[in-house]
Short mmCIF file of C-alpha atoms in Angstrom, two decimals:
data_model
loop_
_atom_site.label_atom_id
_atom_site.label_comp_id
_atom_site.label_asym_id
_atom_site.label_seq_id
_atom_site.Cartn_x
_atom_site.Cartn_y
_atom_site.Cartn_z
CA MET I 1 173.77 144.35 81.97
CA PRO I 2 171.36 143.31 84.68
CA ASP I 3 172.87 142.04 88.06
CA THR I 4 170.16 139.26 88.24
CA ILE I 5 167.60 137.65 86.00
CA LEU I 6 164.92 135.48 87.66
CA HIS I 7 166.86 133.70 90.48
CA TYR I 8 170.07 133.75 88.45
CA LYS I 9 173.02 135.95 89.13
CA VAL I 10 174.37 137.37 85.94
CA VAL I 11 178.09 136.99 85.35
CA GLU I 12 178.89 137.95 81.89
CA LEU I 13 177.44 138.99 78.47
CA LEU I 14 178.04 136.14 76.07
CA GLY I 15 176.53 137.40 72.87
CA GLU I 16 173.52 139.34 71.23
CA GLY I 17 171.24 138.59 68.35
CA ALA I 18 168.50 140.16 66.50
CA ARG I 19 166.14 139.95 69.34
CA SER I 20 168.13 137.69 71.97
CA THR I 21 170.77 138.23 74.51
CA ILE I 22 172.83 135.39 76.00
CA TYR I 23 174.48 135.51 79.46
CA SER I 24 176.42 133.36 81.58
CA VAL I 25 174.66 133.02 84.97
CA ILE I 26 174.78 131.22 88.31
CA ASP I 27 171.76 129.81 89.81
CA GLN I 28 171.77 131.44 93.32
CA GLN I 29 169.99 128.32 94.82
CA SER I 30 172.17 125.55 93.46
CA LYS I 31 175.31 127.58 92.68
CA LYS I 32 175.51 125.83 89.24
CA ALA I 33 176.66 127.70 86.22
CA TYR I 34 174.46 128.08 83.00
CA ALA I 35 173.81 130.01 79.91
CA LEU I 36 170.64 132.07 79.83
CA LYS I 37 169.13 133.28 76.66
CA HIS I 38 166.56 136.13 76.83
CA VAL I 39 164.29 137.11 74.03
CA LEU I 40 162.14 140.29 74.48
CA ARG I 41 159.10 140.64 72.12
CA LYS I 42 159.22 144.31 70.89
CA ASP I 43 156.86 143.96 67.96
CA PRO I 44 153.98 141.55 67.08
CA LYS I 45 156.30 140.07 64.41
CA ASP I 46 158.78 139.13 67.16
CA ILE I 47 156.72 136.07 68.05
CA ARG I 48 158.66 134.09 65.57
CA PHE I 49 161.86 134.62 67.87
CA ILE I 50 159.89 133.23 70.76
CA GLU I 51 158.71 130.31 68.61
CA GLN I 52 162.36 129.65 67.64
CA MET I 53 163.21 129.40 71.49
CA GLU I 54 160.45 127.07 72.08
CA THR I 55 161.63 124.83 69.21
CA GLU I 56 165.07 125.00 70.47
CA PHE I 57 164.00 124.03 73.93
CA GLU I 58 161.66 121.13 72.91
CA LEU I 59 164.60 119.55 70.87
CA SER I 60 167.59 120.25 72.89
CA ARG I 61 166.14 119.08 76.28
CA LYS I 62 166.21 115.61 74.65
CA PHE I 63 169.95 115.88 73.88
CA ASN I 64 172.55 113.64 75.60
CA HIS I 65 175.55 113.99 73.34
CA PRO I 66 178.93 115.59 74.01
CA ASN I 67 178.86 117.65 70.76
CA LEU I 68 175.34 119.13 71.40
CA ARG I 69 174.29 121.83 73.83
CA ARG I 70 171.46 120.69 76.04
CA SER I 71 168.58 122.93 77.44
CA TYR I 72 167.05 122.64 80.86
CA GLU I 73 164.23 124.86 81.26
CA LEU I 74 162.06 127.52 79.39
CA LYS I 75 160.21 130.27 81.17
CA LEU I 76 157.59 132.36 79.26
CA VAL I 77 156.26 135.67 80.57
CA LYS I 78 152.86 136.58 79.50
CA SER I 79 150.77 139.89 79.60
CA ILE I 80 147.38 140.33 81.04
CA LEU I 81 146.01 139.39 77.67
CA MET I 82 147.99 136.02 77.90
CA LYS I 83 150.31 137.06 75.08
CA VAL I 84 154.03 136.02 75.52
CA THR I 85 156.00 139.20 76.03
CA GLU I 86 159.50 137.55 76.77
CA ALA I 87 161.04 134.35 77.30
CA PHE I 88 164.11 132.84 79.16
CA LEU I 89 165.96 129.72 78.08
CA ILE I 90 168.32 128.00 80.64
CA MET I 91 170.97 126.03 78.72
CA GLU I 92 174.15 124.26 79.27
CA LEU I 93 177.12 126.78 79.64
CA CYS I 94 179.57 125.76 77.02
CA GLU I 95 183.23 127.00 77.18
CA GLY I 96 184.76 128.04 73.76
CA LYS I 97 184.32 130.38 70.91
CA PRO I 98 182.54 130.16 67.63
CA LEU I 99 184.65 129.45 64.55
CA ASP I 100 184.13 132.82 63.07
CA VAL I 101 185.84 134.30 66.06
CA ARG I 102 188.52 131.67 66.46
CA PRO I 103 189.08 129.82 63.09
CA PRO I 104 190.88 126.58 63.17
CA SER I 105 194.74 127.20 63.13
CA ASN I 106 195.70 124.31 60.87
CA MET I 107 194.19 121.36 58.77
CA MET I 108 194.45 118.91 61.49
CA SER I 109 192.39 121.17 63.80
CA VAL I 110 189.88 121.51 60.93
CA MET I 111 189.55 117.71 60.83
CA ASP I 112 189.09 117.32 64.64
CA ILE I 113 186.39 120.14 64.78
CA PHE I 114 184.42 118.92 61.90
CA ILE I 115 184.38 115.29 62.83
CA GLN I 116 182.89 116.27 66.20
CA ALA I 117 180.47 118.65 64.55
CA ALA I 118 179.28 115.84 62.19
CA GLN I 119 179.04 113.56 65.10
CA GLY I 120 176.70 115.92 66.81
CA LEU I 121 174.45 116.34 63.73
CA LYS I 122 174.36 112.58 63.37
CA ALA I 123 172.92 112.34 66.91
CA MET I 124 170.19 114.94 65.87
CA HIS I 125 169.41 113.07 62.83
CA GLN I 126 169.03 109.92 64.87
CA LEU I 127 166.27 111.80 66.80
CA GLY I 128 164.57 112.56 63.59
CA TYR I 129 165.52 116.40 63.43
CA ILE I 130 167.94 118.47 61.24
CA HIS I 131 169.78 121.57 62.31
CA CYS I 132 169.13 123.70 59.10
CA ASP I 133 171.55 126.47 60.10
CA ILE I 134 175.06 125.25 60.41
CA LYS I 135 177.47 128.00 60.04
CA PRO I 136 180.80 129.13 61.65
CA ASN I 137 178.88 130.97 64.48
CA ASN I 138 177.15 127.81 65.42
CA ILE I 139 180.06 125.61 66.04
CA LEU I 140 181.80 126.14 69.30
CA SER I 141 185.46 124.99 70.10
CA ASN I 142 187.42 125.37 73.32
CA ASP I 143 191.00 125.29 74.22
CA PHE I 144 191.07 121.57 74.63
CA GLY I 145 189.45 120.78 71.26
CA ALA I 146 186.03 119.94 72.36
CA VAL I 147 183.30 121.09 70.06
CA LYS I 148 179.65 122.16 70.50
CA VAL I 149 176.96 122.53 67.71
CA ILE I 150 174.73 125.21 69.03
CA ASP I 151 171.50 127.29 68.21
CA TYR I 152 168.49 124.99 67.28
CA GLY I 153 166.02 127.72 66.54
CA GLN I 154 165.61 126.76 62.86
CA SER I 155 165.88 123.00 63.52
CA CYS I 156 162.86 120.91 62.32
CA PRO I 157 161.73 117.26 61.77
CA ILE I 158 163.41 115.61 58.66
CA GLY I 159 161.18 116.13 55.59
CA THR I 160 159.78 119.55 56.68
CA VAL I 161 158.74 122.03 54.07
CA LYS I 162 159.23 125.51 55.52
CA GLU I 163 156.74 128.34 54.97
CA ARG I 164 159.55 130.79 54.38
CA ILE I 165 163.16 130.82 53.36
CA GLN I 166 165.36 130.18 56.57
CA GLY I 167 169.07 129.84 56.80
CA THR I 168 172.34 132.00 56.38
CA PRO I 169 172.86 133.27 52.82
CA ASP I 170 176.56 132.01 52.57
CA PHE I 171 175.79 128.48 53.79
CA ILE I 172 172.17 127.91 52.71
CA ALA I 173 171.41 124.77 50.68
CA PRO I 174 169.45 125.02 47.29
CA GLU I 175 166.40 123.23 48.78
CA GLN I 176 166.09 125.67 51.47
CA VAL I 177 165.99 128.53 49.01
CA ALA I 178 163.52 126.70 46.92
CA ARG I 179 161.32 125.86 49.96
CA LYS I 180 161.46 122.10 49.18
CA PRO I 181 161.61 119.38 51.83
CA VAL I 182 164.68 119.60 53.97
CA GLY I 183 166.54 116.60 55.21
CA VAL I 184 169.87 115.01 56.50
CA GLN I 185 171.47 116.15 53.19
CA THR I 186 170.64 119.75 53.76
CA ASP I 187 172.82 119.50 56.96
CA VAL I 188 175.46 117.82 54.79
CA PHE I 189 175.34 120.93 52.45
CA ASN I 190 175.45 123.52 55.24
CA LEU I 191 178.32 121.70 56.98
CA GLY I 192 180.17 121.46 53.71
CA ALA I 193 179.84 125.04 52.97
CA THR I 194 181.12 125.71 56.50
CA LEU I 195 184.02 123.32 55.90
CA TYR I 196 184.78 124.99 52.71
CA TRP I 197 185.10 128.37 54.46
CA ALA I 198 187.37 126.84 57.18
CA CYS I 199 189.80 125.36 54.58
CA THR I 200 189.89 128.42 52.17
CA GLY I 201 188.72 131.38 54.09
CA LYS I 202 186.20 132.07 51.33
CA HIS I 203 182.43 131.57 51.02
CA ILE I 204 180.76 129.56 48.24
CA PRO I 205 178.28 131.23 45.77
CA THR I 206 174.89 129.90 47.03
CA LEU I 207 171.66 129.93 45.23
CA TYR I 208 170.33 132.70 47.62
CA THR I 209 173.40 134.98 47.05
CA VAL I 210 173.41 134.38 43.25
CA ASN I 211 169.66 135.22 42.93
CA LYS I 212 170.15 138.28 45.12
CA LYS I 213 172.71 139.60 42.64
CA GLY I 214 170.42 138.75 39.74
CA GLU I 215 172.99 136.36 38.25
CA ASN I 216 172.28 133.09 36.29
CA SER I 217 172.32 130.13 38.66
CA PHE I 218 172.85 127.64 35.82
CA LEU I 219 175.87 125.36 36.47
CA LEU I 220 176.32 126.91 39.87
CA ASP I 221 178.57 123.97 40.98
CA ASP I 222 181.12 124.82 38.08
CA ARG I 223 181.66 128.32 39.50
CA ILE I 224 183.05 127.00 42.77
CA ASP I 225 186.86 126.65 43.02
CA SER I 226 188.26 123.54 44.32
CA PRO I 227 189.25 123.78 47.97
CA SER I 228 192.72 122.32 47.27
CA ASP I 229 193.26 124.64 44.50
CA LEU I 230 192.81 127.64 46.95
CA ASN I 231 194.69 125.94 49.80
CA PRO I 232 197.28 123.21 48.81
CA LYS I 233 197.34 122.02 52.35
CA VAL I 234 193.91 120.43 51.86
CA PRO I 235 194.18 116.81 51.07
CA THR I 236 192.67 115.85 47.70
CA SER I 237 190.37 113.28 49.42
CA VAL I 238 188.91 116.12 51.75
CA SER I 239 188.78 118.61 48.88
CA ASN I 240 186.77 116.14 46.95
CA LEU I 241 184.44 115.43 49.92
CA ILE I 242 183.71 119.10 50.24
CA THR I 243 182.95 119.46 46.55
CA GLU I 244 180.38 116.53 46.95
CA MET I 245 179.02 118.06 50.26
CA ILE I 246 178.15 121.30 48.49
CA ALA I 247 176.73 119.76 45.27
CA THR I 248 173.55 121.49 44.13
CA LYS I 249 171.91 118.05 43.42
CA LEU I 250 171.07 115.91 46.47
CA GLN I 251 171.91 112.69 44.85
CA LYS I 252 175.59 113.92 44.42
CA ARG I 253 176.17 114.69 48.12
CA PRO I 254 177.07 112.18 50.78
CA ALA I 255 174.03 110.23 51.94
CA ASP I 256 174.44 110.98 55.67
CA MET I 257 176.74 111.99 58.43
CA ASP I 258 178.30 108.53 58.67
CA GLU I 259 179.93 108.90 55.33
CA VAL I 260 181.04 112.51 56.05
CA ILE I 261 182.75 111.21 59.29
CA THR I 262 184.41 108.33 57.76
CA ARG I 263 185.80 110.33 54.93
CA LEU I 264 186.95 113.10 57.32
CA GLU I 265 188.77 110.51 59.47
CA LEU I 266 190.48 109.32 56.29
CA GLY I 267 191.65 112.90 55.65
CA LYS I 268 192.89 113.01 59.38
CA HIS I 269 194.87 109.94 58.72
CA ILE I 270 196.37 111.24 55.48
CA LEU I 271 197.42 114.39 57.38
CA ASN I 272 198.95 112.32 60.21
CA LYS I 273 201.04 110.22 57.70
CA GLN I 274 202.25 113.44 56.13
CA ALA I 275 203.14 115.01 59.51
CA VAL I 276 205.22 111.71 60.35
CA GLY I 277 206.87 111.69 56.98
CA THR I 278 207.97 115.27 57.35
CA ALA I 279 209.23 114.61 60.86
CA ASN I 280 211.26 111.62 59.71
CA MET I 281 213.05 113.72 56.85
CA PRO I 282 216.69 114.40 57.24
CA PRO I 283 217.50 118.01 57.84
CA THR I 284 218.42 120.08 55.00
CA SER I 285 221.97 121.20 54.78
CA VAL I 286 222.81 124.82 53.89
CA PRO I 287 225.80 125.28 51.52
CA LEU I 288 228.53 127.58 52.86
CA ASP I 289 228.26 129.78 49.74
CA SER I 290 224.57 130.24 50.12
CA ASP I 291 222.86 133.75 50.35
CA SER I 292 221.66 133.07 53.89
CA VAL I 293 222.17 135.95 56.39
CA ASP I 294 222.35 135.88 60.16
CA VAL I 295 221.04 139.27 61.57
#
């Protein structure tokens, strides 16, 4: 790990990707803490990683929302031939860990996290952009319950038709696999697939994973178990919402994040009522001739 990068003191390695490395750093001039993403171009094809960083910067510098990570500066290093060889993105330093590292501990935590994630995505949609790669690794939560949606390298304007398949296999929407226009309901699907995983610990079969296995994708929706069947702690209303969010057909999904937020808040209300009801139940008495033991 380097001691310094540009005029930043490196504090800690936060993570590594295919061509990127992220550090926590301190600006040696202002003494402020940031996250710094470094991309090194090792091959001509690696230009796409530079392009993704440029996309992330152009979008996230516009953000002003508590559930979205903001970027502040992009520095490009060019060769003598004026080709970009590496890039540095200065971002907001976000405390917390991704959901795949620290999954939600209970259903109430699931509701809180995904309501905030949906609120962040709603803010993106209001700017005319979609995320296109929501998955556990791209949702951070900290010890105080605050949530950040991160990594906007695959984000694009609503209605974009991508030149190649982009997304994460276990969370990708059918329209992404088919390279059709992506929109708000694409993020609804990605978030729903992530919510399914958070509630059940399992991944849904997506069009991408089914095609890779050479299986028939006909009636794909019917092959997905209900979240409440896999985990009885999931309220029926939330289970129904998830099933709709991951529907193959766009018209069967919630129209936008407003609907998702409203229904998740209803699920949270149901869980609260259940918790109050359980707390008010009289203690269960144990008969003297029971088989209980005290060791």
